[in-house]
Coordinates of C-alpha atoms and ligand atoms in Angstrom, one line a residue:
X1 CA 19.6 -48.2 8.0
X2 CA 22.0 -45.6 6.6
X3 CA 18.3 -43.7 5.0
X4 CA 16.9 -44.2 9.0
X5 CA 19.8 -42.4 10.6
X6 CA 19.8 -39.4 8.2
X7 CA 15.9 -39.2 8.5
X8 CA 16.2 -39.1 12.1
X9 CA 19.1 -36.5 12.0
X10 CA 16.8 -34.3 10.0
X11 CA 14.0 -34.2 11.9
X12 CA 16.5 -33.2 14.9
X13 CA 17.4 -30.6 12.8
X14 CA 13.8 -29.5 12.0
X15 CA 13.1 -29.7 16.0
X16 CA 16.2 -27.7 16.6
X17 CA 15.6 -24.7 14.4
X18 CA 11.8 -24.9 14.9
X19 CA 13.1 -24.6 19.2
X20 CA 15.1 -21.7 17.6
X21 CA 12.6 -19.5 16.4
X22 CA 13.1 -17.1 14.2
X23 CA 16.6 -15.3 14.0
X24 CA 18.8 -13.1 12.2
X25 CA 21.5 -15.3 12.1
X26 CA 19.1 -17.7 10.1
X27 CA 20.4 -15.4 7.3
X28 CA 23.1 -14.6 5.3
X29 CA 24.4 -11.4 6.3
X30 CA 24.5 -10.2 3.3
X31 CA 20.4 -10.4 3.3
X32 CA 18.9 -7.0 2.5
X33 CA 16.3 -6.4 5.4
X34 CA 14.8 -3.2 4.8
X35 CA 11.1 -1.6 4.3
X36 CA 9.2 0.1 1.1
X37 CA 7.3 2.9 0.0
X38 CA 6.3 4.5 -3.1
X39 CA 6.4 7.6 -4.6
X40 CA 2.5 8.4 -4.8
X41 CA 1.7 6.9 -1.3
X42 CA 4.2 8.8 0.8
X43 CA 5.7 11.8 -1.5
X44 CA 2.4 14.3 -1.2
X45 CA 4.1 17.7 -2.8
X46 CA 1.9 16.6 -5.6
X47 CA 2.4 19.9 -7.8
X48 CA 5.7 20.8 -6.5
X49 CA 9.1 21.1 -8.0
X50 CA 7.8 21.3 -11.2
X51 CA 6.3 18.3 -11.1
X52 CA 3.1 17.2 -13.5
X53 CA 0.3 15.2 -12.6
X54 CA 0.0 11.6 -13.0
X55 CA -2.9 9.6 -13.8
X56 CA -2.9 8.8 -10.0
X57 CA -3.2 12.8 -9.2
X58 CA -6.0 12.8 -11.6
X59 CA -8.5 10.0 -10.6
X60 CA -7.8 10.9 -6.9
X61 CA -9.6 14.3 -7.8
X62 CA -12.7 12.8 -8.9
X63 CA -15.5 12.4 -6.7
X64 CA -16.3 9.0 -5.3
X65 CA -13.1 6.8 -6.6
X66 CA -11.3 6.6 -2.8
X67 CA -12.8 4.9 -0.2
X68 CA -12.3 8.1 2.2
X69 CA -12.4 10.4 -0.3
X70 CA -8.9 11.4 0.4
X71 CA -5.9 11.8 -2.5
X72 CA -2.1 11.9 -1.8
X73 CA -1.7 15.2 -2.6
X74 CA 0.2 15.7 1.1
X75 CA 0.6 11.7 1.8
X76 CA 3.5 11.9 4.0
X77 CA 5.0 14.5 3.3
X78 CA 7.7 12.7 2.9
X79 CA 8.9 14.9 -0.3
X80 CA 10.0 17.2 2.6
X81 CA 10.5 15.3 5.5
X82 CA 12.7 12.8 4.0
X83 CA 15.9 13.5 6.2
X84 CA 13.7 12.4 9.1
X85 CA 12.4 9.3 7.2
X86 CA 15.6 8.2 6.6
X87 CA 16.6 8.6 10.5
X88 CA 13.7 6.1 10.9
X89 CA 15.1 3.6 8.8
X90 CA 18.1 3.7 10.4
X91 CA 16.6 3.7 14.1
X92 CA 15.1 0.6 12.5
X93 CA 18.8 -1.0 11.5
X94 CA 17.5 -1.2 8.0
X95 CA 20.0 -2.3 5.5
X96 CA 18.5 -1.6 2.5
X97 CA 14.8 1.1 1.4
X98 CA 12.5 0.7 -1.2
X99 CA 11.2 3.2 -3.3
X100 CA 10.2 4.7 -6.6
X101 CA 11.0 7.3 -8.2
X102 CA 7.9 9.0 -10.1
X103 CA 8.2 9.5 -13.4
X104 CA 6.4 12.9 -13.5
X105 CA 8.5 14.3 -10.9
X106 CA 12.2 13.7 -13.2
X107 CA 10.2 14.0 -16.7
X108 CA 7.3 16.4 -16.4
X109 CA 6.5 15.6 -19.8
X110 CA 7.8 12.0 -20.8
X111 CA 10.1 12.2 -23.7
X112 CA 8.1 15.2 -24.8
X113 CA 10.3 17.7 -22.7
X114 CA 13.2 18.3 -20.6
X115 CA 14.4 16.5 -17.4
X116 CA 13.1 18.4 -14.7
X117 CA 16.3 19.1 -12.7
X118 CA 14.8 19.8 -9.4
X119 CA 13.0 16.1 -9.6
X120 CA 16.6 14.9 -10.3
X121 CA 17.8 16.9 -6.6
X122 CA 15.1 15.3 -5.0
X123 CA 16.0 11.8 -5.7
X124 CA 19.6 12.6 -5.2
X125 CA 19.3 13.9 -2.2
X126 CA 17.3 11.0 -0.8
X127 CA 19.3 8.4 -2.5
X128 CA 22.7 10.4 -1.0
X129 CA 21.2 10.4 2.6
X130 CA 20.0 7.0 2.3
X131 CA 23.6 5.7 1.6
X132 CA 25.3 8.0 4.7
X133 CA 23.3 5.5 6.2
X134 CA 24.7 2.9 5.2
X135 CA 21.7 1.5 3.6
X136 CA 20.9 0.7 0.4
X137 CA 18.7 2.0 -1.9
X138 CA 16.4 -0.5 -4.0
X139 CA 14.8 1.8 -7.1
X140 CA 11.5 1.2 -8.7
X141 CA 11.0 3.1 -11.8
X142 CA 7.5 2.5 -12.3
X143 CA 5.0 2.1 -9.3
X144 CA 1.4 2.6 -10.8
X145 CA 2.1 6.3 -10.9
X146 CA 2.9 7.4 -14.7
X147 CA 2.5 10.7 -16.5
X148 CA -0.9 11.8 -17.6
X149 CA 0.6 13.7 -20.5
X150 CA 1.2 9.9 -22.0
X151 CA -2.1 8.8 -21.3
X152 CA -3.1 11.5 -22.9
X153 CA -1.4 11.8 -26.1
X154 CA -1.2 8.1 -26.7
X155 CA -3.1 5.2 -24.6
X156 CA -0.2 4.8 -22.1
X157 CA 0.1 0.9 -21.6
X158 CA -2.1 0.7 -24.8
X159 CA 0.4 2.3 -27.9
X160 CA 4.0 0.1 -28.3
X161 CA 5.1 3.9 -28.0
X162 CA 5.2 3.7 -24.1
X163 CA 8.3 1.3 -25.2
X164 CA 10.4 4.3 -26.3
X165 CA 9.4 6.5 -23.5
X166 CA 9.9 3.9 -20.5
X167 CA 13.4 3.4 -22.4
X168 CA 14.2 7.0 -21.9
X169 CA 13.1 7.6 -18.6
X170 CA 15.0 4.4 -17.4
X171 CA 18.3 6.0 -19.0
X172 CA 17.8 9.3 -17.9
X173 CA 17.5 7.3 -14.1
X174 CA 20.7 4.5 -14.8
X175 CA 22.5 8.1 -16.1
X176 CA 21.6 10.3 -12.9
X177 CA 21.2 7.6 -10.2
X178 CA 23.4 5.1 -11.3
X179 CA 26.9 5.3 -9.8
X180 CA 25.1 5.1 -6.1
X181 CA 21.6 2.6 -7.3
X182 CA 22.3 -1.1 -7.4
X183 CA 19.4 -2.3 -7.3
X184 CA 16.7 -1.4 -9.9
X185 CA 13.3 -2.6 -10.3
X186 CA 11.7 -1.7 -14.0
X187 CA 8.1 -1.7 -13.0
X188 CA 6.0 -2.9 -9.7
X189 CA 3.3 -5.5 -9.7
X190 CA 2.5 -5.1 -13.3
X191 CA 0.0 -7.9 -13.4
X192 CA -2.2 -5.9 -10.7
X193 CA -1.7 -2.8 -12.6
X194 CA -2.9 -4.7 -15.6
X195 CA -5.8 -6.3 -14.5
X196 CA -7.5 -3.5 -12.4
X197 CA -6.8 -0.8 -15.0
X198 CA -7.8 -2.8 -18.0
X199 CA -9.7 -5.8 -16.7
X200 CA -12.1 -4.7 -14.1
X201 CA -11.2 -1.1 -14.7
X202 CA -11.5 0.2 -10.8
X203 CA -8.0 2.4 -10.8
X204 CA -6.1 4.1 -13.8
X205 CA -6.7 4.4 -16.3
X206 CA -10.1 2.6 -15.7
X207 CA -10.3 0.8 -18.9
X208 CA -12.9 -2.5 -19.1
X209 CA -16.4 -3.7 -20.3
X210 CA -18.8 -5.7 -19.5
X211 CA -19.3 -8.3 -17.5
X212 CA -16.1 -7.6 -16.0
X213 CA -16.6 -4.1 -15.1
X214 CA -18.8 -1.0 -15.7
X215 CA -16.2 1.3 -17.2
X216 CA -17.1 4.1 -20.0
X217 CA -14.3 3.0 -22.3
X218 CA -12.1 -0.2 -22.4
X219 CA -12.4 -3.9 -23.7
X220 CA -11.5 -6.6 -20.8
X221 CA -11.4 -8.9 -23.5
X222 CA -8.4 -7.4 -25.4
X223 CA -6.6 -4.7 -23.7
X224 CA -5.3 -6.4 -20.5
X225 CA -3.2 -8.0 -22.8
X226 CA -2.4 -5.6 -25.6
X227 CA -1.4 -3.6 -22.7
X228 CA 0.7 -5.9 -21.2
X229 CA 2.5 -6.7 -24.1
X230 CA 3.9 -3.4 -24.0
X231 CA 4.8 -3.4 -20.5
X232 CA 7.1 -6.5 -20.8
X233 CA 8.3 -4.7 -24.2
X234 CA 8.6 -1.7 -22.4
X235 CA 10.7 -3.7 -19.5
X236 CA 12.9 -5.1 -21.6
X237 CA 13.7 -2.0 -23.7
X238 CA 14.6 -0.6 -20.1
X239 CA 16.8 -4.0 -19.3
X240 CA 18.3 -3.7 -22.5
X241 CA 19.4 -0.4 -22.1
X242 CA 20.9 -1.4 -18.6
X243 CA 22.3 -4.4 -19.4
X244 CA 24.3 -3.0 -22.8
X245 CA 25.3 0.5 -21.6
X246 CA 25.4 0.4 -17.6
X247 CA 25.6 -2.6 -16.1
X248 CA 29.4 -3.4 -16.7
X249 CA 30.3 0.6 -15.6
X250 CA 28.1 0.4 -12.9
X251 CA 27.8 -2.7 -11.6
X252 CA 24.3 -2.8 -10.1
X253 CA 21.2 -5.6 -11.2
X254 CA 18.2 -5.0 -12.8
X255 CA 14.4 -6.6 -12.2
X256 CA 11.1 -6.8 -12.0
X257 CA 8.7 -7.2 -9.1
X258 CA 5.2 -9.2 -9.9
X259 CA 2.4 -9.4 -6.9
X260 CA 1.9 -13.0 -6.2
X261 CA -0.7 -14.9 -4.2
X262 CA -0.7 -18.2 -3.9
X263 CA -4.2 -20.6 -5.0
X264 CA -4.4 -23.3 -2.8
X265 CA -6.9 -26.3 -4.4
X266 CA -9.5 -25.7 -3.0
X267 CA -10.6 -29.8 -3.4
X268 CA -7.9 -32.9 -3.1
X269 CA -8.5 -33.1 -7.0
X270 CA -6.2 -33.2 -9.5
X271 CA -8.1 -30.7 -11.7
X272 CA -7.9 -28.5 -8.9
X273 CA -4.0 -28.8 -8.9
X274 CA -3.9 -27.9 -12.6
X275 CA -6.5 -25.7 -12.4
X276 CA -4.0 -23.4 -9.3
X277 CA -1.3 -23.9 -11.8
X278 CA -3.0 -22.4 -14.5
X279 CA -4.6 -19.8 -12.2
X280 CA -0.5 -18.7 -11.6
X281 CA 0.3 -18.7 -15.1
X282 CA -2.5 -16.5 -16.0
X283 CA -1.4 -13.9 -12.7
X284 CA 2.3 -14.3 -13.1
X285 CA 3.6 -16.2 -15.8
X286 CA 1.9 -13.9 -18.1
X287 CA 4.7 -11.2 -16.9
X288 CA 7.7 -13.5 -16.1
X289 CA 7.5 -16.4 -18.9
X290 CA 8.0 -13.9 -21.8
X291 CA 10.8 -12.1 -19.8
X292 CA 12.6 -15.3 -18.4
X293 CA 11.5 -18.0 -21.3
X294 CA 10.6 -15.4 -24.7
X295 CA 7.1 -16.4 -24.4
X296 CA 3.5 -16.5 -23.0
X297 CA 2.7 -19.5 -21.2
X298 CA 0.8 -22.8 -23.4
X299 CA -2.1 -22.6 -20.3
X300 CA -2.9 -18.9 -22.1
X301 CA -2.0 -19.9 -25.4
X302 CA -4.9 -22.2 -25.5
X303 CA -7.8 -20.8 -24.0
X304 CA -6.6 -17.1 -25.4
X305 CA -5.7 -18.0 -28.7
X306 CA -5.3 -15.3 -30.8
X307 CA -6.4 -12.6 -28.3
X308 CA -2.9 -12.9 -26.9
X309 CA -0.4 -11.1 -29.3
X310 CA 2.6 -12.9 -30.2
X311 CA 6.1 -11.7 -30.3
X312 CA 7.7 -11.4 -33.4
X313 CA 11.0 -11.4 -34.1
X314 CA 12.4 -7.7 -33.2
X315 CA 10.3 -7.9 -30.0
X316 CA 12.3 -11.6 -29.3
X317 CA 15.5 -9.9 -30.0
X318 CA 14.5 -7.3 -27.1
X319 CA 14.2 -10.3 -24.8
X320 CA 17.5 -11.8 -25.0
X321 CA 18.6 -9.8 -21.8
X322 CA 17.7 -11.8 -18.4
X323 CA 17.3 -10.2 -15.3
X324 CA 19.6 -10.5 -12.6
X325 CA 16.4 -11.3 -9.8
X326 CA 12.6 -11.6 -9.4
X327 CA 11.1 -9.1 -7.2
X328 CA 7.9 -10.9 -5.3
X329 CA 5.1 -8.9 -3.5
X330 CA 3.4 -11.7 -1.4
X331 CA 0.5 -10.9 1.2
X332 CA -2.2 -13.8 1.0
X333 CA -3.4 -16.9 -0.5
X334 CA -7.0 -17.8 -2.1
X335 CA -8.4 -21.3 -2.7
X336 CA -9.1 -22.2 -6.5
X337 CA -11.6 -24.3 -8.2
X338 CA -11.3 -26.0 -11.4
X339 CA -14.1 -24.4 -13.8
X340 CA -13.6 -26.6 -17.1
X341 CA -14.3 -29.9 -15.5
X342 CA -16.7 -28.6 -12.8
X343 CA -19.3 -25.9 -13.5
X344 CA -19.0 -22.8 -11.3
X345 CA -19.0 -19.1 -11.3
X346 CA -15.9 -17.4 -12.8
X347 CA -14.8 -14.3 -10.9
X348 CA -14.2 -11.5 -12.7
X349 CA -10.4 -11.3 -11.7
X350 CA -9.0 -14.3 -11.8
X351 CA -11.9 -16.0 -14.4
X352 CA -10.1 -16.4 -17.4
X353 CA -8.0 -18.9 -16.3
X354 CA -11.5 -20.8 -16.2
X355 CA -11.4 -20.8 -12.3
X356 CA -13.2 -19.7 -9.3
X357 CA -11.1 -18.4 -6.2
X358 CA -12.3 -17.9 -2.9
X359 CA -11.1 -17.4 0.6
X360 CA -13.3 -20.4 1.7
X361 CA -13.6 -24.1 2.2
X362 CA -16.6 -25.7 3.5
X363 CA -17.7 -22.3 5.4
X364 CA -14.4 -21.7 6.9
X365 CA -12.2 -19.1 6.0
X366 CA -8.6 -19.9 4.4
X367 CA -7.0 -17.7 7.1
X368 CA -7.5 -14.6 9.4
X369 CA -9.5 -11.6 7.6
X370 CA -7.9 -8.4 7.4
X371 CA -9.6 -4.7 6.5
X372 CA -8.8 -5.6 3.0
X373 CA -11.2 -7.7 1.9
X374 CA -8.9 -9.8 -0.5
X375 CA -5.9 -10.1 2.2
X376 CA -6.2 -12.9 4.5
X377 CA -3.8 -13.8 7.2
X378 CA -2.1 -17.3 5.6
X379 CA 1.3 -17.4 6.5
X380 CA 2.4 -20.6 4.5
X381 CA 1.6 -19.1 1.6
X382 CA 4.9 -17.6 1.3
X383 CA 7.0 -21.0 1.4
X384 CA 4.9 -22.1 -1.4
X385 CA 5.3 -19.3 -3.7
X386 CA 8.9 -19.0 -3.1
X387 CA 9.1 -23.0 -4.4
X388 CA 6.6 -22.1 -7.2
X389 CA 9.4 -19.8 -8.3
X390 CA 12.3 -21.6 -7.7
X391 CA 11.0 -24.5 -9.6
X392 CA 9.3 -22.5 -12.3
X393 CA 12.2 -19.9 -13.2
X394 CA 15.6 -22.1 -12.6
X395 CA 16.5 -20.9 -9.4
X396 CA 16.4 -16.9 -10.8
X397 CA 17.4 -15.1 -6.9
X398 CA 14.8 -13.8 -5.4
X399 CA 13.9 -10.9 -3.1
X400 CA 10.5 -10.4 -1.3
X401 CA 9.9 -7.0 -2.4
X402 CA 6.9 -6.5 -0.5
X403 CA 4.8 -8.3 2.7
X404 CA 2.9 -6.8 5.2
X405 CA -0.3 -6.2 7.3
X406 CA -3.0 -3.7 7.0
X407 CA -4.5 -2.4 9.9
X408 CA -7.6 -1.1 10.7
X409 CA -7.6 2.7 11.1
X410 CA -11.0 5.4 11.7
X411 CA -10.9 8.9 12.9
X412 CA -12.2 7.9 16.5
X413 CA -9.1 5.3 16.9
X414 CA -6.4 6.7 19.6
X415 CA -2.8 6.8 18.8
X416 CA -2.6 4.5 21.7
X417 CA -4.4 1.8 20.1
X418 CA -3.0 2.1 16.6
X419 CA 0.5 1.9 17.6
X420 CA -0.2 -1.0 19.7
X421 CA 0.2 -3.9 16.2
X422 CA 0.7 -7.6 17.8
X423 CA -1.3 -8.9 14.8
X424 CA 0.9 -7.5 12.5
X425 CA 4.2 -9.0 14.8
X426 CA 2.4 -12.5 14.2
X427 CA 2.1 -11.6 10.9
X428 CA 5.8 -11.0 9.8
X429 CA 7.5 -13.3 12.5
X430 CA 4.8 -15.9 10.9
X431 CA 5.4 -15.1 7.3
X432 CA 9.2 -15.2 7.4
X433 CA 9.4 -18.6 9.2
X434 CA 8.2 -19.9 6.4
X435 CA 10.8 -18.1 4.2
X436 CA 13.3 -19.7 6.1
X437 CA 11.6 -23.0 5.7
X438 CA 11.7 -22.3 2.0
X439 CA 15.5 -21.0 2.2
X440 CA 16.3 -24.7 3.8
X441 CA 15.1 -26.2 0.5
X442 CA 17.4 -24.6 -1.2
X443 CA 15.3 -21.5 -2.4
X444 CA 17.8 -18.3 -3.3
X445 CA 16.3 -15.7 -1.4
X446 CA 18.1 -12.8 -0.8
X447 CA 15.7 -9.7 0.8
X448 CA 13.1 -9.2 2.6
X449 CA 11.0 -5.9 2.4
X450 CA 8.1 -4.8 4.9
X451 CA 5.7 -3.0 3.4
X452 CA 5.7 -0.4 4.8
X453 CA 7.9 2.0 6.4
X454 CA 5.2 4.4 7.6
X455 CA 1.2 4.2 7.1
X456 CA 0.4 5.5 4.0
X457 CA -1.7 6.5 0.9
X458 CA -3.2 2.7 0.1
X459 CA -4.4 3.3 -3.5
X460 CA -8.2 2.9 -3.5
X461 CA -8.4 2.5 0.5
X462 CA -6.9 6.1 1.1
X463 CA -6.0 6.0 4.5
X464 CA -8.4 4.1 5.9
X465 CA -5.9 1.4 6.3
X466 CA -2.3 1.2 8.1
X467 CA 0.3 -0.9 6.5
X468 CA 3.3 0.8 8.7
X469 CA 6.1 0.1 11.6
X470 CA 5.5 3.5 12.0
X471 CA 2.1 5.2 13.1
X472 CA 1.6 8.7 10.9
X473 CA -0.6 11.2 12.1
X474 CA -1.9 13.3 9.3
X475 CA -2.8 16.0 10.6
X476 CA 0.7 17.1 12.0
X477 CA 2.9 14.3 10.3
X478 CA 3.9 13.1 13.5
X479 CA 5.9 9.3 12.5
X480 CA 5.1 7.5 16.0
X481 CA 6.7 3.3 16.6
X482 CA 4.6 1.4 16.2
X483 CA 5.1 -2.2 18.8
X484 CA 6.1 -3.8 15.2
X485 CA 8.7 -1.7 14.9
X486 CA 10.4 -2.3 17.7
X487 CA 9.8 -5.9 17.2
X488 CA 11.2 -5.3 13.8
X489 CA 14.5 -3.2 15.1
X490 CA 15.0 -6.1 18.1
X491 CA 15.1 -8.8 15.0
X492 CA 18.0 -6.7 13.0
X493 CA 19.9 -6.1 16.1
X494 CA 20.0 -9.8 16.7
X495 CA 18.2 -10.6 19.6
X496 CA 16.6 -13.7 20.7
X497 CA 13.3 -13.0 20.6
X498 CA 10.1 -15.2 21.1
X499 CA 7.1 -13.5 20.6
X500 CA 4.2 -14.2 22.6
X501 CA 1.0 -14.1 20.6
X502 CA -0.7 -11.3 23.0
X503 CA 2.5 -9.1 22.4
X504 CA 1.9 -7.9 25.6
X505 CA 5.6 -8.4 26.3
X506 CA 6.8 -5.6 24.0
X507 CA 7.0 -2.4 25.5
X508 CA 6.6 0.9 23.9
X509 CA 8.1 3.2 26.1
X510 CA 11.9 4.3 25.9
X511 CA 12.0 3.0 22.3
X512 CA 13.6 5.5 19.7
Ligands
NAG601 C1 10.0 25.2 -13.5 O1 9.0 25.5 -14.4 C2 8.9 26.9 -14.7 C3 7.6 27.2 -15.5 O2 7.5 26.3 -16.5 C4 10.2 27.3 -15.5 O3 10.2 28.6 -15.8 C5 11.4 26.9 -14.7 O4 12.6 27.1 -15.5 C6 11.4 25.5 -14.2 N1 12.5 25.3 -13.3 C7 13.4 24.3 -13.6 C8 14.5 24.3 -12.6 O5 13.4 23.5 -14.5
NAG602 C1 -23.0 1.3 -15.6 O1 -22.8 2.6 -15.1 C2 -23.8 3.5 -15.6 C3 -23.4 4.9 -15.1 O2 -23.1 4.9 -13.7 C4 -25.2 3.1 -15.1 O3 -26.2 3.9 -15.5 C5 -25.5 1.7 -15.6 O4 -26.7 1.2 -15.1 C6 -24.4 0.7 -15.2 N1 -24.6 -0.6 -15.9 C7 -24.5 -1.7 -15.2 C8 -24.8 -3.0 -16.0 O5 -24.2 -1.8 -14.0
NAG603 C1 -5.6 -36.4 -1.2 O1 -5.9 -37.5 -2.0 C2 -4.9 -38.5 -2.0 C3 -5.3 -39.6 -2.9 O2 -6.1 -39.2 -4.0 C4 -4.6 -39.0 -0.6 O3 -3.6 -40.0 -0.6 C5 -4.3 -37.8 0.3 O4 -4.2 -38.3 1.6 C6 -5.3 -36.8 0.2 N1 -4.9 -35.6 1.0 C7 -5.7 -34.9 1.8 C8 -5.1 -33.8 2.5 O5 -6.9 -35.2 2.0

C-alpha cells in the first residue's frame, strides 16, 4: 500500500516537472552556466606578442589538411577584441567562461626559454575583465594546441619528458593566474587528441599506420598509448604541483575534461551491453581509471596485454592526488556491436575495443544528422553518460564542459539565415532536460558549458561549421545573436520559457 502511494506521488512529481519545462530554478544557484572557447579557435594573432607556433599553426599551413582550406591565424580575433567578447558573455548573464590559455603564447619555448611576459598580460587582462564581470573564469591549460618547439625536439606526447614541461607550464599558470583562477582544467578531451593524432593520424601530430590510417610516420598499434601514458603522467605531475603548493593558498580545484559519447547496444543482447561498456572503457576509462583508480581498466588489460604500459611505482606515487571534478564534453551517441561473439567490421576508431559503432539500427538513423558527420542529434545521451559517471567514479562532481550544435555555414548563406538557430534551441533545451533528469537521480552536476560562445575555428572543418550563440562574420568580425542566444540569455534571467519547436516565437529584433 505504503510502496503504491509513494509510486503514485512520484509519478506526480515526474508529471509536475515534466509540465514545468525546463527552468533555471531547476538548479542550484550556485550552477556555473557559462559558454567555451579555446585559444586556437578564437585567438587568431597567431604570431603576435611574441608568440611561437604550435603544431596547430603548423598543419593549418599545409595544403589540403582543412576542409575550407582556412587556418586560425585571424579566428576571432578575439586576441584583440576580447573586451567586447567579454560584454557578450555578460549580455548573455553568463556566470562562468571557458577557455585556454595556449601554451606558446606564455612559454614561446616550453621549458626551454623564458615566460613570455606579454602572453602573461594577455591572459591577465582577459581573466581581470572577465571577473569585473562577475563571471568566472574556468582555465584549460592544454586544448590540442601545444608548442611545436616540443614536438620538435622530443616526440611531444611520445617522450615521458612532456611530464616535466606540462609541470612547468602548469606552475608558471597556478603562479601567474592563480589568486583570480578557481577552476582549472589540465588538458581537454585528451582521448580525442589521442586517438586522431596517434590512431588514425588526421590532426597533429598525424602519427598512425596502417590499416588505421595512411600517415608517413606513426604506429597505431603502440603510440596511442605510449602517448597517453604520458598525458595522464603529465596530468598528474600538473595536479600534484596544484594540489601540494597551491591549492590550500589558493583555494581553487583542479581537473580534467574527457569527450564522451555514449554507445547505445545496438541489439537487446547482452554481449552488446558488455560490448558498450567496454567500448567506454577503451574511450574514457583509459584517461580517468588511472587518474581516479591508479590503473588502466581489466577490459584493456586483456585484449592489450603488454601493448599497454604499466605504471610502476614512482609513476603510482604521482597518482595519489584526486581531482576535485570531471570535466565531460558530450555531443552525440553511436550504437555499438559486440565483435568477439558476432563477426563484423571493426572501425578504425573505436575497433580495438573489438566493436563496431554506427549511427544506425535497422536503416534508421540513431538521431538527427548534423554537418558533422559523427554528431547526431540524441538528446538522452546525456542522462546516460552523466549515470555512467556517477556510478563508475563514486559520485566525483561533475561539470559539462562542453555541448553544443554545429550549424551548417557556406559563403552564399545570409546573416539572416544563419542567425536564425531553432535547431540548435531544441538541441540545448533537449539536452539539458535530460541533465536535470539525471540531477534527480542524484547525479552531482555542477556546470553547464555551451560550446560555443561565438562561431569559430572547428579544427579540421575550418569554418565551414557554426557552433556559436553568436553569429561571426569574418570578414569584419562583426559578433551578431544568434535566436539561441537570446534563448540562452531568457533561460539565465529566469523566465518561463516554452519553446516551440518552429522557434518562430523568438524574436530577434531589440535584443542586445
Ligand atoms: C619579444 O621578442 C623579441 C625578439 O626575440 C625580444 O627582443 C623582446 O625582448 C621580446 N619581448 C618581450 C616583452 O619578451
Ligand atoms: C598512402 O598515401 C600515399 C601518399 O599519398 C599513397 O601513395 C598510397 O597509395 C596510400 N596508401 C594507401 C594504402 O592508401
Ligand atoms: C530486451 O530483452 C529482454 C529479455 O531478454 C526483454 O525483457 C526486454 O523487454 C527487451 N527490451 C527491448 C527494448 O526490446
Amino acid at each position: 500500500m505504503g510502496s503504491k502511494i509513494s509510486l503514485a506521488l512520484a509519478l506526480l512529481l515526474e508529471l509536475l516537472w515534466a509540465a514545468a519545462g525546463l527552468h533555471r530554478s531547476q538548479f542550484p544557484d550556485s550552477f556555473l552556466f557559462g559558454a567555451s572557447t579555446s585559444s586556437y579557435q578564437v585567438e587568431g594573432a597567431w604570431l603576435e606578442g611574441n608568440k611561437s607556433a604550435t603544431i596547430w599553426d603548423v598543419f593549418t599551413h599545409l595544403p589540403g589538411k582543412i576542409k575550407d582550406g582556412s587556418n586560425g591565424d585571424v579566428a576571432d580575433d578575439h586576441y584583440h577584441r576580447y573586451l567586447e567578447d567579454v560584454e557578450l558573455m555578460h549580455s548573455l548573464g553568463l556566470n562562468a567562461y571557458r577557455f585556454s590559455i595556449s601554451w606558446s603564447r606564455v612559454l614561446p619555448r616550453g621549458r626551454f626559454g623564458d615566460i613570455n611576459t606579454i602572453g602573461v598580460e594577455f591572459y591577465n587582462n582577459l581573466i581581470n575583465s572577465v571577473l569585473s564581470k562577475g563571471i568566472q573564469p574556468v582555465v584549460s591549460l592544454c586544448h590540442l594546441d601545444i608548442p611545436q618547439e616540443l614536438e620538435d625536439r622530443y616526440g611531444a606526447w611520445l617522450s615521458p619528458e612532456i611530464q616535466e614541461d606540462f609541470g612547468y607550464f602548469a606552475e608558471v599558470c597556478f603562479k601567474a593566474f592563480g589568486d583570480r583562477v578557481k577552476y582549472w582544467i589540465t588538458i581537454n578531451e585528451p582521448n580525442l587528441m589521442l586517438k586522431f593524432g596517434y590512431l588514425i593520424g588526421t590532426i597533429p601530430p598525424c602519427r598512425c599506420s596502417l590499416p588505421y590510417g595512411n600517415c608517413t610516420s606513426g604506429d597505431s598499434t603502440l603510440e596511442p598509448y605510449i602517448a597517453a601514458h604520458n598525458v595522464i603522467l603529465a596530468h598528474a605531475t600538473a595536479v600534484d604541483i596544484y594540489k601540494s603548493k597551491y591549492q590550500v593558498k589558493q583555494g581553487g580545484f583542479i581537473g580534467i575534461v574527457i569527450n564522451c559519447k555514449w554507445y547505445e547496444q545496438l541489439r537487446n543482447v547482452s554481449e552488446d551491453y558488455i560490448a558498450a561498456q567496454r567500448a567506454l572503457a577503451f574511450d574514457v576509462g583509459w584517461i580517468l581509471d588511472p587518474i581516479i583508480f591508479g590503473d588502466y581498466p581489466t577490459e584493456m588489460r586483456e585484449i592489450l596485454g603488454s601493448k599497454l604500459p604499466t605504471f610502476i611505482s614512482q609513476e603510482r606515487r604521482k597518482l595519489r592526488h584526486k581531482i576535485d571534478f570531471i570535466g565531460i564534453n558530450h555531443y552525440t551517441t553511436h550504437y555499438v556491436k559486440d565483435c568477439i561473439f558476432s563477426s563484423c567490421e571493426l572501425n578504425k576508431y573505436d575497433g580495438n575495443a573489438l566493436v563496431f559503432t554506427s549511427a544506425q539500427r535497422n536503416g534508421q538513423l540513431i538521431g538527427t544528422p548534423t554537418p558533422m558527420e559523427n554528431i547526431f542529434v540524441v538528446p538522452y545521451g546525456m542522462e546516460k553518460v552523466i549515470m555512467y559517471f556517477k556510478e563508475r567514479y563514486n559520485s566525483t562532481p561533475m561539470y559539462i564542459m562542453e555541448n553544443g550544435f554545429p550549424q551548417k555555414s557556406s559563403n552564399d548563406m545570409l546573416l539572416d539565415d544563419l542567425v536564425k538557430d531553432p535547431d540548435r534551441i531544441d538541441f540545448m533545451q533537449n539536452y539539458l532536460t535530460f541533465l536535470t533528469k539525471a540531477m534527480r537521480q542524484g547525479a552531482d552536476v555542477r556546470g553547464y558549458f555551451v560550446w560555443s560562445l561565438m562561431d569559430n575555428f572547428e579544427w579540421l572543418y575550418g569554418y565551414s561549421v557554426r557552433f556559436g550563440l553568436y553569429h561571426v562574420d569574418y570578414t569584419t568580425q562583426k559578433r551578431t545573436p544568434k535566436q539561441s542566444a537570446k534563448w540562452y540569455q531568457e533561460f539565465l534571467a529566469d523566465q518561463r520559457l516554452l519553446h516551440q519547436k518552429t522557434g518562430t516565437n523568438l524574436k530577434t529584433q531589440g535584443f542586445k
